[in-house]
Amino acid sequence: MKNVLTIAGSDPSGGAGIQADIKTISAHNCYATSVITALTSQNTIGVKCVFNVPGNVFDSQLRTVLEDIQPDAIKIGMLGNEEIVEILCRILNELPARPPIVLDTIMISTSGHRLLTRNAIRMMCEGLFPLCSLITPNLPEAEYMLGKNIQDMGKSAEALARHYGCNVLLKGGHSSGHVMTDYLCRKEGDIYTTISYEEQRIQSHNLHGTGCTLSSAIASNLALGKDLQTAVKDAKHYISKAIQAGSKFSIGHGNGPLWHFI
């Protein structure tokens, strides 16, 4: 049994965050452990309140899990504030052997709202990105990091990979059109290779937690021993089926969840 650790916020409506991560990891026949960074009050309609876990509690959660259950991969989601980012960087740097780490760069919301302070984002980019096997920014996040509007996603994915020294999956879900394209830029020594993944856009009102689910699926595939390109390809195939399955359900009054057990 492969173990996948998720570090993220809690979503009591079950569609995103830790809850979506655990469902996704379990659906991939891996064992999920979890460390909570924030408690949220949210549902399918929106977020009402966020309470960031105190730093000492976060530190204790993470160290307690790691001293007993060694992860074969780690997925990182919502981090909440700079104290949690700093603690996470310190603990990951202390690990004698780091497993694959997938970071869902939750810093800019779909509406363009910044979810972390500028200083927390800087700490994430400078301290956490170099420790990761893959980061998965969406278009608003990539534009924020690059400081400009994105015209060419492939070149932008490579620019991020070169600047931060890590593999990048630039997600195209915020683009218009019937086809969505994600770009994976892999760093192998001094060589950067970019490939694209195209998927037909699935019409659904239930898209809550897609980023959480995708990054957890990639982490699970890496834990299972797949190479990065295959892990991303299989995760994208999984999430397309999860969106398609979720489109048939009516859960809540807003942006409903995917169906993870396909």
Short mmCIF file of C-alpha atoms in Angstrom, two decimals, residues 64-175:
data_model
loop_
_atom_site.label_atom_id
_atom_site.label_comp_id
_atom_site.label_asym_id
_atom_site.label_seq_id
_atom_site.Cartn_x
_atom_site.Cartn_y
_atom_site.Cartn_z
CA THR A 64 3.58 13.46 14.27
CA VAL A 65 2.44 11.97 10.97
CA LEU A 66 5.93 11.94 9.43
CA GLU A 67 7.57 10.22 12.40
CA ASP A 68 5.21 7.26 12.02
CA ILE A 69 4.00 6.99 8.40
CA GLN A 70 6.49 7.82 5.67
CA PRO A 71 4.73 9.16 2.56
CA ASP A 72 5.48 7.88 -0.92
CA ALA A 73 4.26 11.25 -2.24
CA ILE A 74 3.04 14.54 -0.79
CA LYS A 75 0.31 16.80 -2.14
CA ILE A 76 0.22 20.41 -0.91
CA GLY A 77 -2.82 22.66 -1.28
CA MET A 78 -4.05 25.70 0.65
CA LEU A 79 -1.39 26.99 3.06
CA GLY A 80 -3.18 29.95 4.61
CA ASN A 81 -0.37 32.23 5.77
CA GLU A 82 3.36 32.82 5.78
CA GLU A 83 3.93 31.13 9.15
CA ILE A 84 2.61 27.83 7.77
CA VAL A 85 4.67 28.23 4.58
CA GLU A 86 7.81 28.83 6.66
CA ILE A 87 7.19 25.82 8.93
CA LEU A 88 6.46 23.56 5.96
CA CYS A 89 9.66 24.59 4.16
CA ARG A 90 11.71 23.95 7.29
CA ILE A 91 10.27 20.48 7.92
CA LEU A 92 10.54 19.40 4.28
CA ASN A 93 14.19 20.49 4.25
CA GLU A 94 14.79 18.32 7.32
CA LEU A 95 13.56 15.14 5.66
CA PRO A 96 16.40 12.67 5.04
CA ALA A 97 14.75 11.55 1.80
CA ARG A 98 12.11 13.70 0.11
CA PRO A 99 9.35 11.88 -1.78
CA PRO A 100 7.71 13.40 -4.88
CA ILE A 101 5.90 16.61 -3.92
CA VAL A 102 3.03 18.12 -5.93
CA LEU A 103 2.05 21.69 -5.05
CA ASP A 104 -1.31 23.10 -6.08
CA THR A 105 -0.33 26.77 -6.03
CA ILE A 106 -3.44 28.16 -4.35
CA MET A 107 -2.67 31.88 -4.34
CA ILE A 108 -5.16 33.51 -6.74
CA SER A 109 -8.88 32.61 -6.88
CA THR A 110 -10.87 32.13 -10.08
CA SER A 111 -12.27 35.65 -9.61
CA GLY A 112 -8.74 37.07 -9.34
CA HIS A 113 -8.75 37.52 -5.54
CA ARG A 114 -5.36 37.02 -3.86
CA LEU A 115 -5.64 34.24 -1.27
CA LEU A 116 -2.21 34.74 0.31
CA THR A 117 -0.31 37.88 1.31
CA ARG A 118 2.41 39.04 -1.05
CA ASN A 119 5.04 37.98 1.48
CA ALA A 120 3.54 34.48 1.83
CA ILE A 121 3.50 34.13 -1.96
CA ARG A 122 7.14 35.24 -2.12
CA MET A 123 8.08 32.68 0.54
CA MET A 124 6.19 29.97 -1.34
CA CYS A 125 7.87 30.78 -4.64
CA GLU A 126 11.39 31.12 -3.25
CA GLY A 127 11.35 28.48 -0.52
CA LEU A 128 8.80 25.85 -1.47
CA PHE A 129 8.87 25.67 -5.28
CA PRO A 130 12.48 24.36 -5.44
CA LEU A 131 11.50 21.46 -3.14
CA CYS A 132 8.64 20.34 -5.37
CA SER A 133 8.50 17.75 -8.13
CA LEU A 134 5.68 19.69 -9.77
CA ILE A 135 3.70 22.91 -9.31
CA THR A 136 0.26 23.29 -10.91
CA PRO A 137 -0.62 26.99 -11.35
CA ASN A 138 -3.76 28.14 -13.13
CA LEU A 139 -3.67 31.04 -15.58
CA PRO A 140 -4.33 33.87 -13.06
CA GLU A 141 -1.59 32.51 -10.78
CA ALA A 142 0.89 32.17 -13.64
CA GLU A 143 0.15 35.72 -14.78
CA TYR A 144 0.72 36.98 -11.24
CA MET A 145 4.07 35.19 -10.98
CA LEU A 146 5.21 36.31 -14.44
CA GLY A 147 3.88 39.85 -13.99
CA LYS A 148 2.18 39.93 -17.39
CA ASN A 149 -0.74 38.58 -19.39
CA ILE A 150 -0.11 35.18 -20.92
CA GLN A 151 -0.19 34.96 -24.71
CA ASP A 152 1.65 31.66 -25.23
CA MET A 153 0.99 29.05 -22.51
CA GLY A 154 3.79 26.74 -23.61
CA LYS A 155 6.43 29.47 -23.42
CA SER A 156 4.97 30.70 -20.12
CA ALA A 157 5.19 27.22 -18.58
CA GLU A 158 8.86 27.07 -19.59
CA ALA A 159 9.51 30.59 -18.25
CA LEU A 160 8.12 29.56 -14.86
CA ALA A 161 10.13 26.32 -14.85
CA ARG A 162 13.35 28.16 -15.69
CA HIS A 163 12.77 30.89 -13.13
CA TYR A 164 11.85 28.63 -10.21
CA GLY A 165 13.85 25.52 -11.10
CA CYS A 166 10.96 23.04 -10.94
CA ASN A 167 8.58 21.19 -13.24
CA VAL A 168 5.42 23.14 -14.09
CA LEU A 169 1.94 22.08 -15.20
CA LEU A 170 0.24 25.26 -16.42
CA LYS A 171 -3.51 24.59 -16.39
CA GLY A 172 -5.72 26.00 -19.13
CA GLY A 173 -9.11 25.61 -17.48
CA HIS A 174 -9.59 29.38 -17.29
CA SER A 175 -9.18 29.79 -21.05
#
